[in-house]
Amino acid sequence: MPDRRVQPAANDDGIELTQTLRSLRVPVVANDPEIDEIAAGGKVMLFCRDSGSRKWAPRWLSQAGLEVRTPSDHRNALTIAREERPDLIIVEAGLDGPDDQLLYRSLLDAADLEVPVMVMCASAREISGAVEAEPFDIVRKPYEWQVIARRARAAVDLHTARGQLADSKQTVEKALELADVARIKLRSRESFEPVTGLPNKTKFNDLLTRGMAAVDRDGNKLAVFVVGFNRFRLVVEAMGQEHADLILAEVGRALSDCLLETDRAEETGPGIKAAAAASLDQFRFGLMFSYSGDEAEVRSLQQRLLERLSRPIQIAGQTIYLSACLGIAEYPGDARDVHSLLQRADNAMRDAQSRGGGFKYYCTETDQAAARKLRIEHMLHEALDQRDLTLAYQPINRVSDGAPVAAEALLRWTLPDGTAVSPGVFVPVAEESGLMVRVGEFVLAEACRQLAAWRTAGIELPYVSVNVSRVQLRNGDFVNQVQNALTRNSLAPDSLELELSERGVLAGDTDLLDQLRALKALGVRLAIDDFGTGDSAIAYLKELPVDVLKIDQSYVRGINADGKDAAIASAMIALGQRLGLYVVAEGIETADQLETLKTLGCDAFQGFLIARPAAADAISGLLESAS
Ligand code: C2E
Ligand code: MG
Ligand code: MG
């Protein structure tokens, strides 16, 4: 039976690596039981009035394995501390103590106490006072208890190690070693990401370098996973940072648990030799492990990870479903240095992200796709600056009499060499890079300008319709942008329709409601675009303050050939109209399709039957009969 325990990535790297792995809660081969002794236990006494701290401190301190006492009687703090013998006292700088001096000063002056004191300071003045008094540690407002708890843990460990030294029950050498471990722990807080408690990117790079060196020596392989999430940014924006931190901490725990489970799993392969998880940044995690034998081990961990991360997370009474994306690269096969290896796993993760989730092994196409995206992003920047983006328009006509009621503005991008880039390609890139806010602002301004120009030329088109991306809606300034575009062109709000794609904008996102209500209050028309392509429950239609339903062309295409398509289209039209919505069918290419729409009672249509999207001038003639 092979040894399946997780081993330190490189045994000769000594105690620091062992400590790192321990802090990941990945079992290491422990040859030093004392390390365990100082890693748990310890009592902290907290004297403070700050209500936030009284709420959060006990939570995070106990999570760091510390017993917490919060006596409210700080006037008798000295007596209480002497009786209870804590390993650390955390005290607010502003509290008065006995002898007409500040409490923390009295605590520091009490020679018989010998307990490290951490002072909480709310102002620069308090900090300079505390610095003068030389307590063990000083923390300043805003109090990040997740981080402070780590510092408290390290302080308690150091205190314990010193106590053991004083007891001199052990050899001086052993005690020094313990103090050393505590010192390393203290130092290691710089290597950890405070929210998840996992190693940060710098530390991860360091672990990877050592892992790769170990693989070079022992002939094993090493795999790196980069873990990201679809729409995670949106979750953060929607729930606020505090809740998002709780989610991240939960994800960090899930990653550590997965490594633990992998360690315990009996059924596959010859085993994982070393493992570590890390927080790479606010939205991405890293995971590395070395293994011997075939790739079954990688696949098994990958499946376990995806399964574990797909479980719902309960935060603040809400159930959050994350959609994890995994990118995998292997050493030495895919890259030979830390930077490239991580970069390739990251590219593979982004690839998985653009496919909506799941996992992706790195391959050369991954790089090509990433490079292509970067190139498009770069060119798009230039296009915006050089005004190479234009709008094409497609008429929207009434089904009953064929009169034009509106025109939909559609983005066009022509490269200097004449190649047209489809919005299906560049809109997602613009969304990912954040450029969509600027692009979208251009579309709004230009479409409104064009409508005003048509009206000046005597074309009384009721409204112009503009596609809006989720990224724009998320931008706090969007309502203002809309208002500005209207005012600058002296247009009434109902001259503008905003199309929100069911798949791209509304999918699973109920917290856009406030923004939609604000737009509705402004008086613009709101349309659900591509209706039928999302997977939202029909019931959500009732909740949204929309006026128009645009049925996706995939339902219209077969309305003559296939009885089922006609039945579905008919049901959609009826549903929309029952909800009081104006129903538009997209992608009408033949007269037969239009005839069927007439019998189904659809309100309006657009499609190649009337015109392909074209420049404003080219389409003006078709809009003249507008009313
Ligand atoms: P969409 O808003 O659903 O636009 C309709 C798409 O169907 C357009 O593709 C249009 O050219 C095409 N189309 C219209 N009639 C027919 C027809 O009869 N048959 C067929 N086969 N296709 C037809 P386009 O211009 O390539 O745009 C694709 C998508 O890109 C749009 O879908 C929209 O989601 C997005 N898009 C375009 N412009 C913008 C924009 O300014 N902002 C944002 N956020 N998205 C945009
Ligand atoms: Mg549209
Ligand atoms: Mg559409």
XYZ file of C-alpha atoms and ligand atoms in Angstrom:
675
model
C 0.000 0.000 0.000
C 1.654 3.217 -1.121
C 1.991 6.060 1.326
C -0.951 8.323 0.438
C -0.346 11.065 2.925
C 0.373 14.485 1.561
C 4.040 15.207 1.957
C 5.695 18.601 2.144
C 6.454 19.771 -1.401
C 10.167 19.665 -0.726
C 11.280 18.045 2.460
C 14.559 19.862 2.587
C 12.802 23.202 2.555
C 12.282 22.738 6.226
C 9.804 23.990 8.623
C 8.386 26.951 6.736
C 6.855 24.796 4.075
C 5.527 22.415 6.676
C 3.890 25.351 8.385
C 2.426 26.590 5.143
C 0.893 23.228 4.408
C -0.442 23.004 7.924
C -2.097 26.353 7.635
C -3.826 24.998 4.535
C -5.253 22.323 6.755
C -3.652 19.763 4.473
C -2.216 17.032 6.641
C 1.542 16.860 6.575
C 3.728 14.124 7.886
C 4.126 15.513 11.363
C 7.416 14.754 12.975
C 7.105 17.492 15.534
C 4.160 17.062 17.897
C 4.930 20.390 19.578
C 3.925 22.185 16.434
C 0.427 20.874 17.022
C 0.502 21.937 20.619
C 1.116 25.559 19.837
C -1.169 25.641 16.810
C -4.331 25.245 18.879
C -5.713 26.702 22.108
C -4.957 29.962 23.797
C -7.112 32.516 25.533
C -7.663 36.099 24.444
C -9.213 38.792 26.579
C -10.873 41.630 24.713
C -11.631 44.972 26.392
C -13.437 47.252 24.014
C -16.599 49.253 23.495
C -16.571 49.302 19.696
C -19.792 47.474 18.791
C -18.522 46.125 15.452
C -15.530 44.622 17.176
C -17.628 43.121 19.923
C -19.659 41.421 17.225
C -16.937 40.272 14.801
C -13.881 39.763 17.001
C -15.201 36.720 18.935
C -16.222 35.098 15.669
C -12.874 35.391 13.920
C -10.784 34.846 17.032
C -12.589 31.585 17.794
C -12.129 30.581 14.174
C -8.406 31.025 14.757
C -8.724 28.494 17.582
C -8.697 31.058 20.380
C -10.964 31.105 23.400
C -12.369 34.625 23.765
C -13.477 36.487 26.874
C -15.048 39.913 26.567
C -15.561 41.228 30.135
C -17.507 44.468 30.014
C -15.952 45.724 33.257
C -12.779 47.307 31.957
C -12.252 49.283 35.194
C -11.379 46.009 36.894
C -9.487 44.768 33.857
C -6.265 44.260 35.760
C -7.864 42.063 38.411
C -9.772 40.066 35.794
C -6.652 39.571 33.695
C -4.665 38.433 36.722
C -7.363 35.922 37.664
C -7.964 34.531 34.198
C -4.364 34.533 32.949
C -5.060 35.128 29.211
C -2.352 34.592 26.588
C -3.151 37.897 24.922
C -5.037 41.034 25.855
C -6.613 43.127 23.147
C -7.641 46.516 24.405
C -9.121 49.657 22.880
C -6.757 52.626 23.204
C -9.414 55.046 24.416
C -10.523 53.101 27.506
C -9.690 54.573 30.908
C -7.971 52.374 33.428
C -7.241 52.783 37.137
C -4.711 55.393 38.393
C -6.044 58.085 36.037
C -4.233 56.662 33.083
C -5.314 54.780 29.992
C -6.189 51.138 30.526
C -3.594 49.754 28.152
C -0.873 51.727 29.929
C -1.932 50.206 33.272
C -1.880 46.745 31.710
C 1.589 47.330 30.269
C 2.829 48.730 33.580
C 1.637 45.743 35.619
C 4.924 43.888 35.900
C 3.322 40.715 37.246
C 0.999 40.330 34.267
C 3.476 39.395 31.545
C 0.796 39.072 28.884
C 1.292 40.538 25.412
C -1.021 43.477 24.798
C -2.462 44.442 21.440
C -3.849 47.992 21.298
C -6.747 49.006 19.035
C -6.304 52.583 17.840
C -9.024 54.688 16.241
C -6.936 57.753 15.349
C -3.431 58.884 14.467
C -3.127 60.439 17.930
C -3.945 57.175 19.612
C -1.426 55.396 17.416
C 1.428 57.718 18.353
C 0.526 57.306 22.042
C 0.478 53.538 21.686
C 3.754 53.425 19.746
C 5.390 55.254 22.646
C 4.092 52.708 25.144
C 5.558 49.838 23.086
C 2.843 47.201 23.390
C 3.273 43.858 21.642
C 1.144 44.934 18.658
C -0.985 47.838 17.454
C -3.987 47.632 15.116
C -5.773 50.579 13.616
C -9.323 51.318 12.593
C -11.103 50.060 10.454
C -10.667 46.862 12.391
C -10.352 43.893 10.030
C -10.992 41.101 12.480
C -10.234 38.409 9.993
C -6.701 39.778 9.737
C -6.363 40.752 13.394
C -7.331 37.201 14.383
C -4.312 35.877 12.459
C -2.046 38.333 14.244
C -3.608 37.380 17.566
C -3.039 33.715 16.804
C 0.636 34.390 16.083
C 0.996 36.482 19.248
C -0.549 33.741 21.388
C 1.720 31.134 19.815
C 4.750 33.259 20.519
C 3.597 33.815 24.091
C 3.013 30.073 24.545
C 6.421 29.245 23.147
C 8.020 31.764 25.487
C 6.067 30.288 28.394
C 7.323 26.854 27.543
C 10.840 28.216 27.439
C 10.363 29.771 30.844
C 9.011 26.549 32.278
C 12.291 25.060 31.109
C 10.722 21.645 31.114
C 12.291 21.171 27.722
C 15.799 21.609 26.544
C 16.748 25.137 25.609
C 17.276 23.939 22.090
C 13.753 22.581 21.767
C 12.250 25.738 23.190
C 14.215 27.879 20.806
C 12.913 25.759 17.994
C 9.363 26.353 19.189
C 9.953 30.075 19.425
C 11.321 29.885 15.915
C 8.166 28.230 14.644
C 6.109 30.944 16.269
C 8.332 33.607 14.755
C 7.891 32.028 11.338
C 4.154 32.004 11.862
C 4.295 35.647 12.767
C 6.251 36.400 9.617
C 4.038 34.191 7.499
C 1.046 36.488 7.926
C 2.641 38.558 5.184
C 2.393 35.544 2.899
C -1.288 34.964 3.425
C -4.379 36.477 1.989
C -6.421 37.734 4.933
C -9.916 36.911 3.697
C -9.417 33.245 2.883
C -6.425 32.550 5.075
C -4.774 30.879 2.086
C -1.267 31.680 0.810
C -1.220 34.715 -1.466
C 0.121 34.823 -5.004
C 3.702 35.563 -3.960
C 3.682 32.637 -1.589
C 2.046 30.427 -4.199
C 4.767 31.297 -6.722
C 7.297 30.371 -4.100
C 5.589 27.041 -3.387
C 5.345 26.365 -7.106
C 9.054 27.008 -7.602
C 9.859 24.555 -4.851
C 7.312 22.043 -6.116
C 8.853 22.224 -9.593
C 12.328 21.731 -8.187
C 11.102 18.695 -6.261
C 9.521 17.282 -9.421
C 12.827 17.740 -11.254
C 14.482 15.681 -8.546
C 11.984 12.876 -8.088
C 10.560 12.550 -11.590
C 6.919 13.140 -10.523
C 4.568 15.504 -12.328
C 2.952 18.674 -11.139
C -0.414 20.122 -12.079
C -1.614 23.678 -11.530
C -5.278 24.581 -11.426
C -6.519 28.132 -11.696
C -10.055 28.402 -10.360
C -12.310 31.274 -11.421
C -16.038 31.820 -11.488
C -18.580 32.978 -13.978
C -20.195 36.241 -13.009
C -18.342 36.361 -9.687
C -17.625 40.052 -10.099
C -21.366 40.580 -10.324
C -21.999 38.618 -7.137
C -19.468 40.842 -5.361
C -21.064 43.979 -6.706
C -24.534 42.792 -5.845
C -23.878 41.481 -2.338
C -21.275 43.942 -1.132
C -17.715 43.264 -0.115
C -18.456 41.948 3.355
C -20.676 39.146 2.091
C -18.422 38.525 -0.873
C -15.569 37.985 1.600
C -17.620 35.345 3.351
C -18.193 33.629 0.009
C -14.475 33.763 -0.766
C -13.633 32.332 2.648
C -16.098 29.538 1.939
C -14.489 28.840 -1.438
C -11.055 28.788 0.216
C -12.366 26.221 2.681
C -13.819 24.164 -0.162
C -10.433 24.052 -1.909
C -8.644 22.959 1.254
C -11.329 20.345 1.902
C -10.913 18.979 -1.611
C -7.213 18.498 -1.051
C -7.964 16.766 2.220
C -10.514 14.474 0.587
C -8.041 13.700 -2.161
C -5.566 12.740 0.481
C -8.063 10.383 2.080
C -9.441 8.880 -1.137
C -8.420 5.278 -1.411
C -9.704 4.385 -4.804
C -7.439 6.104 -7.313
C -3.846 6.093 -8.395
C -0.636 6.085 -6.494
C -1.347 9.299 -4.715
C -0.744 12.968 -4.475
C 2.657 13.865 -3.162
C 2.305 17.507 -2.259
C -0.461 20.026 -2.477
C -1.233 23.656 -1.821
C -4.119 26.043 -2.432
C -3.842 29.810 -2.706
C -5.761 33.023 -3.332
C -4.321 34.568 -6.494
C -6.443 37.691 -6.373
C -9.918 38.735 -5.416
C -11.536 36.554 -8.037
C -9.166 33.666 -8.659
C -7.717 30.793 -6.727
C -4.756 28.565 -7.442
C -4.146 24.971 -6.594
C -1.013 22.929 -7.190
C -0.126 19.364 -6.506
C 2.548 16.934 -7.558
C 1.660 13.366 -8.295
C 3.152 10.189 -9.617
C 1.533 7.795 -12.073
C -1.054 8.644 -14.675
C -3.421 11.571 -14.990
C -6.293 9.794 -13.235
C -5.273 11.692 -10.140
C -5.635 15.060 -11.874
C -8.996 14.108 -13.323
C -10.282 12.829 -10.024
C -9.306 16.025 -8.212
C -10.730 18.136 -11.018
C -14.090 16.345 -10.750
C -14.127 16.583 -6.995
C -13.350 20.284 -7.156
C -16.098 21.082 -9.642
C -18.588 19.035 -7.667
C -17.599 20.672 -4.381
C -17.719 24.183 -5.842
C -21.117 23.627 -7.413
C -22.719 23.131 -4.003
C -24.866 26.046 -2.891
C -23.401 28.451 -0.344
C -25.605 30.027 2.321
C -24.683 33.627 3.034
C -26.804 36.110 4.953
C -29.965 34.105 4.443
C -29.365 33.818 0.712
C -28.432 30.771 -1.301
C -25.594 31.471 -3.715
C -24.766 29.181 -6.610
C -21.321 29.733 -8.041
C -20.376 28.493 -11.457
C -16.751 27.448 -11.232
C -14.312 27.427 -14.145
C -11.131 25.423 -13.961
C -8.001 25.853 -16.051
C -5.343 23.175 -15.820
C -1.688 23.225 -16.913
C 0.997 20.673 -16.175
C 4.678 20.764 -15.418
C 6.914 19.999 -17.190
C 4.675 19.281 -20.228
C 3.003 22.694 -20.707
C 5.604 25.159 -19.446
C 8.958 25.162 -17.755
C 8.793 28.243 -15.566
C 6.388 29.381 -12.857
C 5.128 32.437 -14.682
C 4.271 30.625 -17.936
C 2.745 27.686 -16.095
C 0.383 29.907 -14.121
C -0.353 32.044 -17.172
C -1.295 28.981 -19.192
C -3.527 27.561 -16.501
C -5.104 31.017 -16.289
C -5.662 31.196 -20.050
C -7.264 27.759 -19.927
C -9.513 28.965 -17.088
C -10.597 31.987 -19.143
C -11.335 29.640 -22.003
C -13.525 27.566 -19.690
C -15.131 30.808 -18.522
C -16.017 31.879 -22.041
C -17.636 28.476 -22.574
C -19.824 29.126 -19.551
C -17.993 27.005 -16.970
C -16.483 23.577 -16.385
C -12.834 22.768 -16.938
C -10.280 23.154 -19.691
C -6.820 21.681 -20.027
C -4.247 24.030 -21.439
C -3.436 23.502 -25.110
C -1.787 25.718 -27.698
C -5.169 26.876 -29.001
C -5.840 28.251 -25.528
C -2.899 30.586 -25.973
C -4.038 31.484 -29.452
C -7.542 32.277 -28.236
C -6.145 34.402 -25.397
C -3.787 36.212 -27.748
C -6.640 36.809 -30.172
C -8.781 38.295 -27.433
C -5.969 40.582 -26.350
C -5.452 41.698 -29.935
C -9.152 42.457 -30.371
C -9.174 44.357 -27.089
C -6.206 46.446 -28.170
C -7.686 47.162 -31.601
C -11.031 48.002 -30.080
C -9.401 50.671 -27.926
C -7.965 52.201 -31.065
C -11.241 51.856 -32.951
C -13.025 53.799 -30.225
C -10.416 56.539 -30.326
C -10.352 56.695 -34.114
C -14.123 56.435 -34.482
C -13.969 53.199 -36.498
C -17.107 52.003 -34.761
C -20.333 52.858 -36.527
C -23.983 51.991 -36.228
C -26.085 50.131 -38.745
C -29.874 50.328 -38.500
C -32.576 47.797 -39.191
C -36.216 48.852 -39.488
C -38.829 47.394 -37.147
C -42.230 47.319 -38.848
C -45.849 46.846 -37.791
C -47.208 43.438 -38.769
C -50.727 44.740 -39.581
C -49.830 47.373 -42.208
C -46.064 47.078 -42.657
C -45.392 50.653 -41.494
C -42.019 51.250 -39.830
C -42.305 51.959 -36.116
C -38.654 52.041 -35.128
C -35.101 51.163 -36.103
C -32.718 48.980 -34.109
C -29.171 50.299 -33.867
C -26.552 47.575 -34.350
C -22.843 48.105 -33.816
C -20.495 47.708 -36.761
C -16.722 47.619 -36.667
C -14.741 47.738 -39.881
C -10.994 47.282 -39.667
C -8.737 49.593 -41.691
C -8.245 46.708 -44.200
C -11.997 46.556 -44.769
C -12.667 43.402 -42.718
C -15.895 43.585 -40.745
C -15.742 42.223 -37.180
C -19.068 40.883 -35.975
C -20.554 42.232 -32.731
C -20.941 38.607 -31.676
C -17.119 38.532 -31.537
C -16.157 41.926 -30.153
C -19.045 42.724 -27.795
C -18.068 39.891 -25.387
C -14.421 41.068 -25.481
C -15.514 44.646 -24.793
C -17.671 43.378 -21.923
C -14.840 41.409 -20.382
C -12.371 44.261 -20.586
C -14.753 46.889 -19.246
C -14.569 48.802 -22.556
C -18.268 48.132 -23.091
C -19.168 51.084 -20.889
C -17.470 53.487 -23.312
C -18.665 51.587 -26.377
C -22.216 51.557 -25.011
C -22.120 55.271 -24.273
C -21.113 55.888 -27.871
C -24.009 53.735 -29.139
C -26.537 55.569 -26.969
C -25.303 59.010 -27.999
C -25.035 58.156 -31.689
C -28.436 56.418 -31.946
C -30.162 59.353 -30.244
C -28.329 61.814 -32.495
C -29.458 59.827 -35.549
C -33.098 59.716 -34.484
C -33.061 63.492 -33.975
C -31.443 63.901 -37.431
C -34.137 61.727 -39.064
C -36.872 63.746 -37.405
C -35.262 66.995 -38.554
C -35.286 65.529 -42.067
C -39.033 64.918 -41.735
C -38.940 61.193 -40.900
C -41.273 60.819 -37.943
C -39.864 57.580 -36.580
C -41.483 56.938 -33.158
C -38.380 55.489 -31.502
C -34.917 54.057 -31.896
C -33.904 50.834 -30.196
C -30.488 50.249 -28.654
C -28.914 47.055 -27.312
C -27.609 47.326 -23.784
C -25.047 45.093 -22.197
C -25.111 43.834 -18.648
C -21.810 45.615 -18.024
C -23.428 48.955 -18.842
C -26.364 48.315 -16.526
C -23.929 47.548 -13.734
C -22.269 50.891 -14.214
C -23.692 53.254 -11.623
C -23.724 56.101 -14.146
C -25.873 54.381 -16.759
C -29.166 56.126 -15.979
C -27.336 59.466 -16.282
C -25.826 58.464 -19.613
C -29.303 57.674 -20.927
C -30.707 60.922 -19.617
C -27.820 62.903 -21.168
C -28.195 61.275 -24.570
C -31.910 62.178 -24.574
C -31.529 65.755 -23.359
C -28.659 66.575 -25.659
C -30.845 65.629 -28.623
C -34.080 67.070 -27.210
C -35.776 63.683 -27.316
C -38.661 62.565 -25.125
C -37.764 59.462 -23.062
C -40.177 57.228 -24.988
C -38.153 57.901 -28.166
C -35.611 55.449 -26.861
C -35.946 51.717 -26.335
C -33.305 49.743 -24.467
C -32.980 46.062 -25.410
C -31.818 43.705 -22.689
C -30.920 40.252 -23.907
C -32.630 37.516 -21.943
C -29.537 35.345 -22.257
C -26.858 37.948 -21.778
C -28.386 40.484 -19.430
C -31.295 39.083 -17.540
C -30.190 35.458 -17.069
C -30.514 34.567 -13.402
C -30.022 38.142 -12.328
C -32.895 39.441 -10.276
C -30.874 42.186 -8.628
C -30.921 44.278 -11.785
C -34.464 45.184 -10.845
C -33.569 48.450 -9.125
C -31.661 49.680 -12.140
C -34.505 48.668 -14.476
C -37.021 50.477 -12.276
C -34.863 53.619 -12.359
C -34.790 53.452 -16.158
C -38.520 52.839 -16.267
C -39.065 55.851 -14.026
C -37.107 57.909 -16.536
C -39.731 56.970 -19.127
C -37.678 54.986 -21.650
C -39.076 51.811 -23.217
C -37.566 48.551 -22.041
C -37.475 45.411 -24.187
C -36.457 41.846 -23.509
C -34.309 40.822 -26.464
C -33.745 37.252 -27.691
C -36.725 36.031 -25.678
C -36.705 32.260 -25.398
C -32.932 31.843 -25.366
C -32.408 32.278 -21.629
C -33.244 29.721 -19.004
C -35.167 32.008 -16.706
C -38.548 30.991 -15.372
C -41.380 32.536 -17.323
C -42.726 33.907 -14.041
C -39.909 36.461 -13.909
C -41.520 38.292 -16.825
C -44.210 39.440 -14.431
C -41.612 41.039 -12.175
C -39.760 43.027 -14.804
C -40.872 46.551 -15.651
C -40.649 45.935 -19.412
C -42.826 47.051 -22.324
C -41.647 44.950 -25.245
C -40.887 41.304 -25.896
C -38.615 40.450 -28.830
C -38.975 36.791 -29.770
C -35.659 35.281 -30.790
C -35.231 34.412 -34.447
C -34.616 30.742 -33.640
C -38.356 30.394 -32.882
C -39.410 32.262 -35.975
C -37.204 30.442 -38.476
C -39.337 27.303 -38.589
C -42.820 28.679 -38.052
C -43.950 27.540 -41.458
C -42.107 24.257 -41.697
C -42.719 22.896 -38.259
C -46.009 22.838 -36.421
C -44.215 22.821 -33.089
C -42.299 26.044 -33.783
C -45.516 27.752 -34.791
C -47.162 26.503 -31.603
C -44.313 27.840 -29.468
C -44.215 31.189 -31.276
C -47.984 31.452 -30.941
C -47.781 30.728 -27.193
C -45.021 33.312 -26.751
C -46.983 35.988 -28.578
C -50.115 35.228 -26.558
C -48.143 35.231 -23.302
C -46.483 38.563 -24.068
C -49.742 40.184 -25.056
C -51.573 38.835 -22.001
C -48.905 40.541 -19.923
C -49.612 43.757 -21.784
C -46.354 43.718 -23.755
C -45.729 44.787 -27.340
C -44.457 41.685 -29.147
C -41.814 41.902 -31.889
C -40.603 38.894 -33.896
C -36.921 38.958 -34.906
C -35.318 37.498 -38.035
C -38.236 37.507 -40.506
C -36.801 36.522 -43.866
C -39.771 35.375 -45.943
C -43.237 36.619 -46.835
C -44.669 33.296 -45.608
C -43.198 33.862 -42.163
C -44.789 37.304 -42.097
C -48.152 35.843 -43.137
C -48.007 33.360 -40.267
C -47.137 36.176 -37.841
C -50.216 38.033 -39.061
C -52.445 35.083 -38.265
C -50.792 34.758 -34.852
C -51.522 38.421 -34.129
C -47.907 39.486 -33.535
C -47.458 43.272 -33.167
C -44.227 43.989 -35.068
C -41.320 42.320 -36.842
C -37.845 42.959 -38.161
C -35.653 40.982 -40.504
C -33.960 40.652 -43.864
C -37.417 40.548 -45.511
C -37.555 44.332 -45.096
C -33.838 45.113 -44.939
C -30.488 43.950 -43.698
C -28.990 46.307 -41.133
C -27.375 49.179 -43.061
C -25.973 52.679 -42.623
C -28.517 55.326 -41.600
C -28.519 57.020 -45.031
C -29.055 53.746 -46.857
C -32.059 52.904 -44.715
C -33.720 56.345 -44.574
C -35.907 55.700 -47.614
C -37.490 52.706 -45.883
C -38.408 54.792 -42.864
C -40.174 57.613 -44.678
C -43.644 56.183 -44.190
C -43.057 55.937 -40.442
C -45.871 57.034 -38.170
P -29.767 41.266 -31.619
O -29.913 42.498 -30.808
O -30.742 40.186 -31.366
O -29.788 41.751 -33.095
C -30.345 41.045 -34.127
C -29.313 40.331 -34.904
O -29.933 39.540 -35.892
C -28.379 41.278 -35.694
O -27.111 40.650 -35.776
C -29.039 41.332 -37.050
O -28.150 41.644 -38.092
C -29.513 39.907 -37.188
N -30.675 39.819 -38.069
C -31.631 40.740 -38.272
N -32.558 40.266 -39.133
C -32.161 39.019 -39.484
C -32.713 38.021 -40.362
O -33.736 38.177 -40.982
N -32.039 36.843 -40.448
C -30.888 36.631 -39.774
N -30.287 35.446 -39.923
N -30.345 37.551 -38.939
C -30.983 38.743 -38.802
P -25.794 41.435 -35.502
O -25.863 42.829 -36.006
O -24.660 40.567 -35.940
O -25.792 41.527 -33.926
C -25.687 40.401 -33.146
C -25.900 40.722 -31.711
O -24.860 41.563 -31.219
C -27.177 41.513 -31.449
O -28.283 40.654 -31.424
C -26.868 42.098 -30.111
O -27.115 41.152 -29.086
C -25.383 42.338 -30.203
N -25.183 43.772 -30.486
C -25.202 44.444 -31.649
N -24.999 45.755 -31.450
C -24.879 45.928 -30.116
C -24.686 47.067 -29.270
O -24.631 48.233 -29.697
N -24.597 46.841 -27.920
C -24.698 45.588 -27.403
N -24.607 45.438 -26.071
N -24.895 44.503 -28.164
C -24.994 44.667 -29.504
Mg -31.345 43.534 -30.232
Mg -32.216 39.580 -30.654
